[in-house]
C-alpha cells in the first residue's frame, strides 16, 4: 500500500511578506518614507531659504511652485522645512509617551496588587483629563517651543500605552517560559526586560506608530491657535499664518494642509498594515 501523503505544511511568512500583501500599508510606508527623506534633507531639497523673500501673494507658477505667502517667502520651501519640525514632534513625543507608558504598564502588570491599583488609578486620572485643552493651558503658561510641545504631548499621551502593556504583562507573566526563568533565579528586572517585555512589544509598536499621526495633528492644532514655536516653521504655523488670507491666497493653507493630510494618512495606513502583520489572527489566515 502506498504511504499516506504527509500533511501539507502551512507556509510561514515573514513580517515583511505579510506586510507587503497589504497594498494600502505599502502606500502608507512609501508616503511616510518620502516625507522622512524630505524632512532629513530639507536644506538640500528646498529651492529657497526661509529668509529669502520675493513679491507677496504670488500664485503657484513656474518660479514658485506653491506660490508665496504674505511675507513673500516660498510656500513650497516652507512646506519642506515644516516637514522636519512636524515629524520631529510626532516622533519624539511618541518616544516620550511610549517610554513612560512602558515603565508604568510593565510595573503594574508584573507586580499587580497594590502597585497595580495605584498605577492604574494614576493612569485613569490622566485619561479623564481633557488633553487638548490641558495642552493649551500648559503651553500658554510655560511658553511654546518645539521641545516643550514634545514633552507636553508625550506626558499627556502615555496612558493608552500603559494600559495596553499592562494587559500584555498580565497575560504573559504566568506563562511557562517565565516560570522557568523564575525557577532559574532570574531577578524581577531581568524577568521584565529580558523575558516578558520582548514578547509584549508588538502591540506597543503598532500603538506607537498610530500615535505619531495624533501627535502631529495635536502640534498642528496648537500651532494653528498661535501656541506653536514661532521660531520653528511647521505646517501648523503655516496654517496659522494663512488664517487671514484664505480668500486672497488659498495656496497658503491648501498645500501645508494637504501635506498634513498625506502624512497622517500614510502613518495610519502603515500602522494598520503593521497591526495586520503582527496580529496572530491574521497570520493564521
Short mmCIF file of C-alpha atoms in Angstrom, two decimals:
data_model
loop_
_atom_site.label_atom_id
_atom_site.label_comp_id
_atom_site.label_asym_id
_atom_site.label_seq_id
_atom_site.Cartn_x
_atom_site.Cartn_y
_atom_site.Cartn_z
CA UNK A 1 0.00 0.00 0.00
CA UNK A 2 1.28 3.46 -0.83
CA UNK A 3 2.33 5.53 2.13
CA UNK A 4 -0.11 8.28 3.09
CA UNK A 5 0.90 11.68 1.89
CA UNK A 6 2.40 13.93 4.52
CA UNK A 7 0.12 16.77 5.61
CA UNK A 8 0.81 20.00 3.82
CA UNK A 9 2.76 22.47 5.89
CA UNK A 10 1.33 25.88 6.44
CA UNK A 11 3.66 28.41 4.86
CA UNK A 12 5.42 30.69 7.28
CA UNK A 13 5.53 34.22 6.08
CA UNK A 14 8.00 36.72 7.45
CA UNK A 15 6.90 40.07 8.78
CA UNK A 16 7.79 41.87 5.57
CA UNK A 17 5.98 39.30 3.40
CA UNK A 18 2.84 39.65 5.50
CA UNK A 19 3.13 43.41 5.46
CA UNK A 20 3.59 43.79 1.72
CA UNK A 21 0.41 41.83 0.98
CA UNK A 22 -1.47 44.91 2.20
CA UNK A 23 -1.30 47.42 -0.66
CA UNK A 24 -2.68 50.24 1.46
CA UNK A 25 0.07 49.62 4.00
CA UNK A 26 2.70 49.72 1.26
CA UNK A 27 1.30 53.03 0.08
CA UNK A 28 1.43 54.35 3.64
CA UNK A 29 5.02 53.17 4.02
CA UNK A 30 6.01 54.84 0.75
CA UNK A 31 4.36 58.14 1.72
CA UNK A 32 5.87 58.11 5.21
CA UNK A 33 9.33 57.26 3.88
CA UNK A 34 9.10 60.07 1.32
CA UNK A 35 8.23 62.63 4.00
CA UNK A 36 11.01 61.36 6.27
CA UNK A 37 13.52 61.80 3.44
CA UNK A 38 12.18 65.29 2.75
CA UNK A 39 12.50 66.19 6.43
CA UNK A 40 16.04 64.86 6.76
CA UNK A 41 17.31 66.56 3.60
CA UNK A 42 15.15 69.70 3.84
CA UNK A 43 18.01 72.23 3.42
CA UNK A 44 19.15 70.44 0.26
CA UNK A 45 15.69 70.00 -1.27
CA UNK A 46 14.21 73.45 -0.56
CA UNK A 47 14.71 75.74 -3.57
CA UNK A 48 14.70 78.85 -1.36
CA UNK A 49 15.89 79.66 2.13
CA UNK A 50 13.49 80.52 4.92
CA UNK A 51 14.61 84.15 4.84
CA UNK A 52 14.53 84.54 1.04
CA UNK A 53 11.70 86.89 0.06
CA UNK A 54 10.02 87.80 -3.22
CA UNK A 55 6.76 89.54 -4.09
CA UNK A 56 3.92 88.72 -1.73
CA UNK A 57 0.89 86.60 -2.70
CA UNK A 58 2.30 85.25 -5.93
CA UNK A 59 0.07 82.38 -7.13
CA UNK A 60 1.58 78.98 -7.90
CA UNK A 61 3.69 79.17 -11.02
CA UNK A 62 6.98 78.21 -12.61
CA UNK A 63 9.19 80.28 -10.30
CA UNK A 64 7.30 79.47 -7.11
CA UNK A 65 5.58 76.10 -7.46
CA UNK A 66 3.30 76.61 -4.44
CA UNK A 67 3.25 80.40 -4.64
CA UNK A 68 4.41 82.86 -1.99
CA UNK A 69 2.87 83.90 1.30
CA UNK A 70 2.08 87.28 2.83
CA UNK A 71 5.79 87.91 3.57
CA UNK A 72 6.94 86.84 0.12
CA UNK A 73 8.58 83.59 1.25
CA UNK A 74 8.27 80.49 -0.90
CA UNK A 75 5.42 78.23 0.27
CA UNK A 76 6.97 75.11 -1.25
CA UNK A 77 10.20 75.66 0.68
CA UNK A 78 8.25 76.32 3.87
CA UNK A 79 6.33 73.05 3.44
CA UNK A 80 9.65 71.23 3.09
CA UNK A 81 11.11 72.88 6.20
CA UNK A 82 7.85 72.29 8.06
CA UNK A 83 8.12 68.57 7.37
CA UNK A 84 11.17 68.34 9.61
CA UNK A 85 9.52 70.07 12.59
CA UNK A 86 6.21 68.20 12.31
CA UNK A 87 7.88 64.78 12.06
CA UNK A 88 10.29 65.69 14.86
CA UNK A 89 7.38 66.49 17.17
CA UNK A 90 5.48 63.36 16.16
CA UNK A 91 8.45 61.00 16.63
CA UNK A 92 9.98 62.31 19.85
CA UNK A 93 6.66 62.93 21.61
CA UNK A 94 5.66 59.31 20.91
CA UNK A 95 9.06 58.08 22.13
CA UNK A 96 8.47 60.04 25.34
CA UNK A 97 4.94 58.73 25.86
CA UNK A 98 5.99 55.17 24.99
CA UNK A 99 8.86 55.24 27.49
CA UNK A 100 6.54 56.46 30.27
CA UNK A 101 3.80 54.00 29.29
CA UNK A 102 6.17 51.03 29.18
CA UNK A 103 7.59 51.85 32.62
CA UNK A 104 4.20 52.22 34.29
CA UNK A 105 2.44 49.43 32.37
CA UNK A 106 5.23 46.92 32.98
CA UNK A 107 5.34 47.66 36.71
CA UNK A 108 1.55 47.46 37.05
CA UNK A 109 1.21 44.23 35.10
CA UNK A 110 4.16 42.42 36.66
CA UNK A 111 3.75 43.27 40.33
CA UNK A 112 -0.09 43.58 40.38
CA UNK A 113 -1.70 44.03 43.80
CA UNK A 114 -1.34 47.45 45.39
CA UNK A 115 1.23 48.57 42.83
CA UNK A 116 -1.19 47.78 40.02
CA UNK A 117 -4.07 49.54 41.77
CA UNK A 118 -2.06 52.69 42.47
CA UNK A 119 -0.59 52.94 38.96
CA UNK A 120 -3.91 52.25 37.24
CA UNK A 121 -5.65 54.95 39.30
CA UNK A 122 -2.90 57.34 38.19
CA UNK A 123 -3.41 56.22 34.60
CA UNK A 124 -7.16 56.73 34.80
CA UNK A 125 -6.64 60.20 36.23
CA UNK A 126 -4.57 61.16 33.19
CA UNK A 127 -7.07 59.51 30.82
CA UNK A 128 -10.04 61.58 32.02
CA UNK A 129 -8.16 64.87 31.63
CA UNK A 130 -9.12 66.86 28.51
CA UNK A 131 -5.76 66.52 26.80
CA UNK A 132 -6.12 69.18 24.13
CA UNK A 133 -7.37 71.91 26.46
CA UNK A 134 -4.80 70.94 29.10
CA UNK A 135 -2.08 71.20 26.46
CA UNK A 136 -3.34 74.68 25.56
CA UNK A 137 -3.20 75.78 29.20
CA UNK A 138 0.29 74.34 29.78
CA UNK A 139 1.72 75.88 26.61
CA UNK A 140 0.11 79.23 27.41
CA UNK A 141 1.63 79.21 30.90
CA UNK A 142 5.13 77.89 30.24
CA UNK A 143 5.61 79.19 26.71
CA UNK A 144 5.88 77.47 23.35
CA UNK A 145 8.97 75.81 21.97
CA UNK A 146 9.39 72.65 19.93
CA UNK A 147 10.86 70.67 22.82
CA UNK A 148 8.31 71.86 25.36
CA UNK A 149 5.50 70.85 22.99
CA UNK A 150 7.16 67.44 22.54
CA UNK A 151 7.35 66.98 26.32
CA UNK A 152 3.74 68.10 26.86
CA UNK A 153 2.34 65.77 24.18
CA UNK A 154 4.45 62.89 25.47
CA UNK A 155 3.36 63.36 29.08
CA UNK A 156 -0.32 63.54 28.10
CA UNK A 157 -0.40 60.53 25.73
CA UNK A 158 1.15 57.69 27.76
CA UNK A 159 -2.00 56.15 29.42
CA UNK A 160 -3.06 54.12 26.36
CA UNK A 161 0.39 52.55 26.11
CA UNK A 162 0.45 51.79 29.84
CA UNK A 163 -2.93 50.04 29.81
CA UNK A 164 -2.06 48.06 26.71
CA UNK A 165 1.27 46.86 28.10
CA UNK A 166 -0.31 46.02 31.47
CA UNK A 167 -2.76 43.71 29.72
CA UNK A 168 0.08 42.01 27.86
CA UNK A 169 2.07 41.52 31.07
CA UNK A 170 -0.94 40.06 32.88
CA UNK A 171 -1.32 37.52 30.07
CA UNK A 172 2.39 36.63 29.88
CA UNK A 173 3.68 36.68 33.45
CA UNK A 174 2.30 33.20 34.29
CA UNK A 175 3.48 31.53 31.08
CA UNK A 176 5.80 28.54 31.24
CA UNK A 177 8.89 30.32 29.94
CA UNK A 178 8.53 33.00 32.63
CA UNK A 179 8.09 30.37 35.35
CA UNK A 180 11.15 28.54 34.05
CA UNK A 181 13.22 31.73 34.12
CA UNK A 182 11.97 32.48 37.64
CA UNK A 183 12.93 28.99 38.76
CA UNK A 184 16.45 29.62 37.45
CA UNK A 185 16.74 32.55 39.85
CA UNK A 186 16.38 35.48 37.46
CA UNK A 187 15.65 38.81 39.15
CA UNK A 188 12.39 40.67 38.63
CA UNK A 189 14.20 43.24 36.48
CA UNK A 190 15.58 40.51 34.20
CA UNK A 191 12.20 38.81 34.01
CA UNK A 192 10.57 42.08 32.93
CA UNK A 193 13.23 43.27 30.50
CA UNK A 194 14.59 40.03 29.05
CA UNK A 195 11.65 37.63 29.15
CA UNK A 196 8.27 39.38 29.15
CA UNK A 197 8.83 42.76 27.51
CA UNK A 198 10.20 41.45 24.17
CA UNK A 199 7.09 39.27 23.80
CA UNK A 200 4.78 42.16 24.71
CA UNK A 201 6.28 44.71 22.32
CA UNK A 202 4.40 44.03 19.02
CA UNK A 203 1.12 45.75 20.04
CA UNK A 204 3.14 48.56 21.64
CA UNK A 205 4.99 49.15 18.37
CA UNK A 206 1.71 49.30 16.46
CA UNK A 207 0.19 51.65 19.03
CA UNK A 208 3.24 53.93 18.89
CA UNK A 209 3.04 54.07 15.10
CA UNK A 210 -0.60 55.11 15.21
CA UNK A 211 0.13 57.72 17.89
CA UNK A 212 2.61 59.54 15.66
CA UNK A 213 -0.17 60.93 13.45
CA UNK A 214 -2.13 62.04 16.52
CA UNK A 215 0.90 63.88 17.88
CA UNK A 216 1.48 65.63 14.53
CA UNK A 217 -2.16 66.73 14.44
CA UNK A 218 -2.03 67.95 18.04
CA UNK A 219 1.06 70.04 17.33
CA UNK A 220 -0.60 71.44 14.21
CA UNK A 221 -3.72 72.30 16.21
CA UNK A 222 -1.71 74.11 18.88
CA UNK A 223 0.27 76.00 16.25
CA UNK A 224 -2.90 76.88 14.33
CA UNK A 225 -4.19 78.55 17.51
CA UNK A 226 -0.97 80.56 17.79
CA UNK A 227 0.58 78.36 20.51
CA UNK A 228 3.36 76.86 18.42
CA UNK A 229 7.02 77.80 18.37
CA UNK A 230 7.21 80.98 16.22
CA UNK A 231 10.91 80.35 15.56
CA UNK A 232 10.36 76.89 14.02
CA UNK A 233 8.50 76.54 10.74
CA UNK A 234 5.84 73.81 10.90
CA UNK A 235 2.68 73.06 8.96
CA UNK A 236 0.60 74.30 11.87
CA UNK A 237 2.46 77.62 11.90
CA UNK A 238 1.85 77.94 8.15
CA UNK A 239 -1.88 77.33 8.65
CA UNK A 240 -1.90 79.90 11.45
CA UNK A 241 -0.24 82.49 9.20
CA UNK A 242 -2.77 81.77 6.42
CA UNK A 243 -5.88 82.39 8.53
CA UNK A 244 -6.35 85.99 7.43
CA UNK A 245 -5.71 85.28 3.75
CA UNK A 246 -7.95 82.33 2.91
CA UNK A 247 -9.86 84.27 0.25
CA UNK A 248 -6.87 86.09 -1.17
CA UNK A 249 -4.23 83.34 -1.19
CA UNK A 250 -5.79 79.90 -0.93
CA UNK A 251 -2.45 78.20 -1.58
CA UNK A 252 -1.05 79.40 1.75
CA UNK A 253 -3.38 76.98 3.58
CA UNK A 254 -4.04 74.36 0.89
CA UNK A 255 -0.52 72.98 0.48
CA UNK A 256 0.53 72.65 4.14
CA UNK A 257 -2.93 71.24 4.89
CA UNK A 258 -2.54 68.67 2.12
CA UNK A 259 0.93 67.74 3.40
CA UNK A 260 -0.55 67.26 6.88
CA UNK A 261 -3.33 65.09 5.42
CA UNK A 262 -0.92 62.93 3.41
CA UNK A 263 1.43 62.39 6.34
CA UNK A 264 -1.26 61.36 8.82
CA UNK A 265 -2.88 59.14 6.19
CA UNK A 266 0.42 57.45 5.38
CA UNK A 267 1.33 56.85 9.02
CA UNK A 268 -2.14 55.46 9.81
CA UNK A 269 -2.12 53.11 6.81
CA UNK A 270 1.35 51.92 7.73
CA UNK A 271 0.24 51.34 11.32
CA UNK A 272 -2.81 49.36 10.20
CA UNK A 273 -0.62 47.21 7.96
CA UNK A 274 1.85 46.64 10.78
CA UNK A 275 -1.02 45.63 13.04
CA UNK A 276 -2.21 43.07 10.48
CA UNK A 277 1.33 41.72 10.05
CA UNK A 278 1.91 41.32 13.79
CA UNK A 279 -1.59 40.09 14.67
CA UNK A 280 -1.61 36.31 15.23
CA UNK A 281 -5.19 36.05 13.96
CA UNK A 282 -4.27 37.45 10.56
CA UNK A 283 -1.05 35.40 10.43
CA UNK A 284 -3.06 32.18 10.57
CA UNK A 285 -5.22 33.01 7.56
#
